[in-house]
GROMACS .gro file of C-alpha atoms in nm:
model
  219
    1UNK     CA    1   5.667  10.721   9.082
    2UNK     CA    2   5.948  10.437   9.018
    3UNK     CA    3   5.809  10.142   8.875
    4UNK     CA    4   5.933   9.754   8.903
    5UNK     CA    5   5.971   9.577   8.576
    6UNK     CA    6   5.872   9.200   8.525
    7UNK     CA    7   6.065   9.010   8.261
    8UNK     CA    8   5.868   8.691   8.126
    9UNK     CA    9   5.879   8.432   7.884
   10UNK     CA   10   6.268   8.319   7.817
   11UNK     CA   11   6.284   7.951   7.797
   12UNK     CA   12   6.625   7.745   7.803
   13UNK     CA   13   6.953   7.919   7.840
   14UNK     CA   14   6.933   8.204   8.090
   15UNK     CA   15   6.566   8.128   8.179
   16UNK     CA   16   6.702   8.285   8.517
   17UNK     CA   17   6.615   8.633   8.361
   18UNK     CA   18   6.257   8.576   8.426
   19UNK     CA   19   6.210   8.809   8.750
   20UNK     CA   20   6.066   9.110   8.894
   21UNK     CA   21   6.333   9.370   8.925
   22UNK     CA   22   6.256   9.655   9.169
   23UNK     CA   23   6.383  10.002   9.098
   24UNK     CA   24   6.746  10.082   9.261
   25UNK     CA   25   6.846  10.408   9.411
   26UNK     CA   26   7.138  10.442   9.176
   27UNK     CA   27   7.199  10.562   8.809
   28UNK     CA   28   7.430  10.392   8.562
   29UNK     CA   29   7.510  10.587   8.238
   30UNK     CA   30   7.218  10.833   8.382
   31UNK     CA   31   6.978  10.604   8.359
   32UNK     CA   32   6.795  10.424   8.619
   33UNK     CA   33   6.861  10.038   8.711
   34UNK     CA   34   6.654   9.769   8.860
   35UNK     CA   35   6.772   9.442   9.087
   36UNK     CA   36   6.588   9.107   9.083
   37UNK     CA   37   6.357   9.075   9.352
   38UNK     CA   38   6.491   8.748   9.399
   39UNK     CA   39   6.813   8.726   9.623
   40UNK     CA   40   7.011   8.687   9.316
   41UNK     CA   41   7.282   8.919   9.142
   42UNK     CA   42   7.082   8.999   8.844
   43UNK     CA   43   7.043   9.349   8.721
   44UNK     CA   44   6.881   9.584   8.433
   45UNK     CA   45   7.054   9.885   8.350
   46UNK     CA   46   7.128  10.084   8.049
   47UNK     CA   47   7.492  10.009   7.896
   48UNK     CA   48   7.525  10.358   7.764
   49UNK     CA   49   7.538  10.229   7.370
   50UNK     CA   50   7.163  10.227   7.323
   51UNK     CA   51   7.087   9.919   7.508
   52UNK     CA   52   6.937   9.784   7.793
   53UNK     CA   53   7.093   9.515   7.931
   54UNK     CA   54   7.021   9.198   8.206
   55UNK     CA   55   7.323   9.100   8.332
   56UNK     CA   56   7.493   8.950   8.690
   57UNK     CA   57   7.675   9.296   8.734
   58UNK     CA   58   7.608   9.659   8.657
   59UNK     CA   59   7.876   9.719   8.364
   60UNK     CA   60   7.898   9.801   8.005
   61UNK     CA   61   7.683   9.526   7.928
   62UNK     CA   62   7.961   9.335   7.725
   63UNK     CA   63   7.896   9.019   7.903
   64UNK     CA   64   7.508   9.048   7.970
   65UNK     CA   65   7.232   8.756   7.908
   66UNK     CA   66   7.009   8.939   7.679
   67UNK     CA   67   6.977   9.299   7.544
   68UNK     CA   68   6.701   9.545   7.400
   69UNK     CA   69   6.797   9.804   7.169
   70UNK     CA   70   6.647  10.128   7.333
   71UNK     CA   71   6.414  10.390   7.159
   72UNK     CA   72   6.433  10.753   7.163
   73UNK     CA   73   6.263  10.918   7.491
   74UNK     CA   74   6.222  10.581   7.664
   75UNK     CA   75   6.306  10.596   8.047
   76UNK     CA   76   6.273  10.213   8.077
   77UNK     CA   77   6.275   9.909   7.879
   78UNK     CA   78   5.931   9.867   7.879
   79UNK     CA   79   5.896  10.092   7.633
   80UNK     CA   80   6.117   9.942   7.397
   81UNK     CA   81   5.936   9.774   7.078
   82UNK     CA   82   6.177   9.494   7.108
   83UNK     CA   83   6.259   9.201   7.059
   84UNK     CA   84   6.491   9.108   7.317
   85UNK     CA   85   6.814   8.941   7.212
   86UNK     CA   86   6.927   8.655   7.399
   87UNK     CA   87   7.255   8.430   7.413
   88UNK     CA   88   7.130   8.095   7.341
   89UNK     CA   89   7.289   7.748   7.429
   90UNK     CA   90   7.528   7.729   7.119
   91UNK     CA   91   7.682   8.101   7.212
   92UNK     CA   92   7.479   8.269   6.936
   93UNK     CA   93   7.279   8.571   6.995
   94UNK     CA   94   6.915   8.551   6.863
   95UNK     CA   95   6.636   8.739   6.892
   96UNK     CA   96   6.363   8.612   7.138
   97UNK     CA   97   5.995   8.746   7.041
   98UNK     CA   98   5.882   8.531   7.329
   99UNK     CA   99   6.052   8.747   7.602
  100UNK     CA  100   5.892   9.065   7.751
  101UNK     CA  101   5.935   9.343   7.973
  102UNK     CA  102   5.642   9.500   8.110
  103UNK     CA  103   5.610   9.794   8.392
  104UNK     CA  104   5.446   9.668   8.729
  105UNK     CA  105   5.381   9.852   9.064
  106UNK     CA  106   5.684   9.841   9.299
  107UNK     CA  107   5.644   9.618   9.637
  108UNK     CA  108   5.641   9.765   9.971
  109UNK     CA  109   5.656   9.446  10.108
  110UNK     CA  110   5.884   9.435  10.413
  111UNK     CA  111   6.096   9.163  10.261
  112UNK     CA  112   6.140   9.315   9.943
  113UNK     CA  113   6.246   9.632  10.104
  114UNK     CA  114   6.503   9.429  10.315
  115UNK     CA  115   6.598   9.253   9.990
  116UNK     CA  116   6.643   9.595   9.845
  117UNK     CA  117   6.934   9.715  10.118
  118UNK     CA  118   7.200   9.441  10.010
  119UNK     CA  119   7.329   9.625   9.728
  120UNK     CA  120   7.368   9.956   9.910
  121UNK     CA  121   7.537   9.742  10.185
  122UNK     CA  122   7.749   9.579   9.903
  123UNK     CA  123   7.851   9.926   9.765
  124UNK     CA  124   7.922  10.045  10.125
  125UNK     CA  125   8.167   9.779  10.181
  126UNK     CA  126   8.362   9.762   9.804
  127UNK     CA  127   8.180   9.450   9.685
  128UNK     CA  128   8.051   9.555   9.380
  129UNK     CA  129   8.385   9.695   9.228
  130UNK     CA  130   8.569   9.446   8.998
  131UNK     CA  131   8.907   9.508   9.151
  132UNK     CA  132   8.768   9.432   9.506
  133UNK     CA  133   8.592   9.129   9.384
  134UNK     CA  134   8.938   8.974   9.253
  135UNK     CA  135   9.121   9.068   9.532
  136UNK     CA  136   8.864   8.951   9.761
  137UNK     CA  137   8.878   8.667   9.593
  138UNK     CA  138   9.216   8.584   9.564
  139UNK     CA  139   9.205   8.616   9.980
  140UNK     CA  140   8.944   8.348   9.996
  141UNK     CA  141   9.078   8.085   9.753
  142UNK     CA  142   9.418   8.118   9.891
  143UNK     CA  143   9.529   7.797   9.762
  144UNK     CA  144   9.440   7.910   9.407
  145UNK     CA  145   9.241   7.623   9.254
  146UNK     CA  146   8.909   7.839   9.151
  147UNK     CA  147   8.687   7.680   9.441
  148UNK     CA  148   8.608   7.716   9.836
  149UNK     CA  149   8.487   7.517  10.074
  150UNK     CA  150   8.272   7.625  10.372
  151UNK     CA  151   8.541   7.584  10.629
  152UNK     CA  152   8.756   7.854  10.394
  153UNK     CA  153   8.440   8.082  10.361
  154UNK     CA  154   8.393   8.097  10.758
  155UNK     CA  155   8.777   8.149  10.809
  156UNK     CA  156   8.734   8.422  10.535
  157UNK     CA  157   8.434   8.585  10.742
  158UNK     CA  158   8.603   8.581  11.059
  159UNK     CA  159   8.905   8.751  10.936
  160UNK     CA  160   8.696   9.026  10.757
  161UNK     CA  161   8.511   9.086  11.090
  162UNK     CA  162   8.829   9.067  11.279
  163UNK     CA  163   9.007   9.284  11.061
  164UNK     CA  164   8.734   9.541  11.081
  165UNK     CA  165   8.644   9.538  10.697
  166UNK     CA  166   8.301   9.389  10.781
  167UNK     CA  167   8.049   9.443  11.067
  168UNK     CA  168   8.046   9.229  11.365
  169UNK     CA  169   7.712   9.091  11.289
  170UNK     CA  170   7.823   8.912  10.954
  171UNK     CA  171   8.007   8.672  11.160
  172UNK     CA  172   7.726   8.422  11.231
  173UNK     CA  173   7.767   8.066  11.212
  174UNK     CA  174   7.410   7.977  11.142
  175UNK     CA  175   7.388   8.223  10.891
  176UNK     CA  176   7.675   8.142  10.710
  177UNK     CA  177   7.574   7.767  10.683
  178UNK     CA  178   7.248   7.912  10.500
  179UNK     CA  179   7.415   8.124  10.277
  180UNK     CA  180   7.666   7.880  10.184
  181UNK     CA  181   7.364   7.625  10.149
  182UNK     CA  182   7.155   7.858   9.925
  183UNK     CA  183   7.480   7.949   9.710
  184UNK     CA  184   7.548   7.586   9.626
  185UNK     CA  185   7.223   7.472   9.582
  186UNK     CA  186   7.011   7.732   9.420
  187UNK     CA  187   7.238   7.958   9.279
  188UNK     CA  188   7.532   7.729   9.211
  189UNK     CA  189   7.566   7.379   9.025
  190UNK     CA  190   7.496   7.184   9.356
  191UNK     CA  191   7.830   7.060   9.429
  192UNK     CA  192   7.952   7.111   9.803
  193UNK     CA  193   8.183   7.391   9.655
  194UNK     CA  194   8.165   7.760   9.570
  195UNK     CA  195   8.323   7.827   9.251
  196UNK     CA  196   8.459   8.195   9.161
  197UNK     CA  197   8.147   8.272   8.903
  198UNK     CA  198   7.926   8.206   9.211
  199UNK     CA  199   8.111   8.445   9.436
  200UNK     CA  200   7.912   8.759   9.417
  201UNK     CA  201   7.599   8.526   9.513
  202UNK     CA  202   7.749   8.419   9.831
  203UNK     CA  203   7.828   8.773   9.900
  204UNK     CA  204   7.466   8.861   9.852
  205UNK     CA  205   7.345   8.547  10.066
  206UNK     CA  206   7.572   8.619  10.341
  207UNK     CA  207   7.423   8.944  10.383
  208UNK     CA  208   7.067   8.871  10.321
  209UNK     CA  209   7.074   8.563  10.583
  210UNK     CA  210   7.258   8.789  10.832
  211UNK     CA  211   6.983   9.060  10.802
  212UNK     CA  212   6.701   8.788  10.833
  213UNK     CA  213   6.858   8.663  11.129
  214UNK     CA  214   6.890   9.020  11.309
  215UNK     CA  215   6.562   9.090  11.216
  216UNK     CA  216   6.416   8.757  11.373
  217UNK     CA  217   6.643   8.777  11.684
  218UNK     CA  218   6.414   9.103  11.761
  219UNK     CA  219   6.076   8.970  11.752
   0.00000   0.00000   0.00000
């Protein structure tokens, strides 16, 4: 039975890795993957090079926040003896003995299960492919100043829906406002702009709040 993973103990830089990660329905390098229960782009996966990584994207792990060396026969990072190695404030990688990874039961809560559909949707619409994301960001940030406003995001969503790339239910102004607010205030740095490194979080939030809107509208 698939298990969830709980990362705890990280302080300071990249404390955001502390979360419970639910098992995904995909593999990477023939190993299972997990995604943060919180609606945020945080993943645990195998790099293919003897490391379990925690990062904002499932890739080769070269730009991860933390990693742990694998042991032979281990099917998830909870079996690794540790320690986890994390990138500190000065950019140096150091072992952090306070970081732990433990297996916990997967959650069947309806909101957690709804959250688990987001990455499947993102994959379906090509929103996890690096080249696609770069192309979409250039389209959104059409003036090339590396920040986008709510008005620019709204225009982008309307164009994606009208062009048939996205489903019509994603063009919802109240849901978009909530997605924008969460991105800038919780996932971002608190200013009024969405920056390039916040783009993945913005896309997740657009899908999340529209799904919530759909669900509550049926009650």
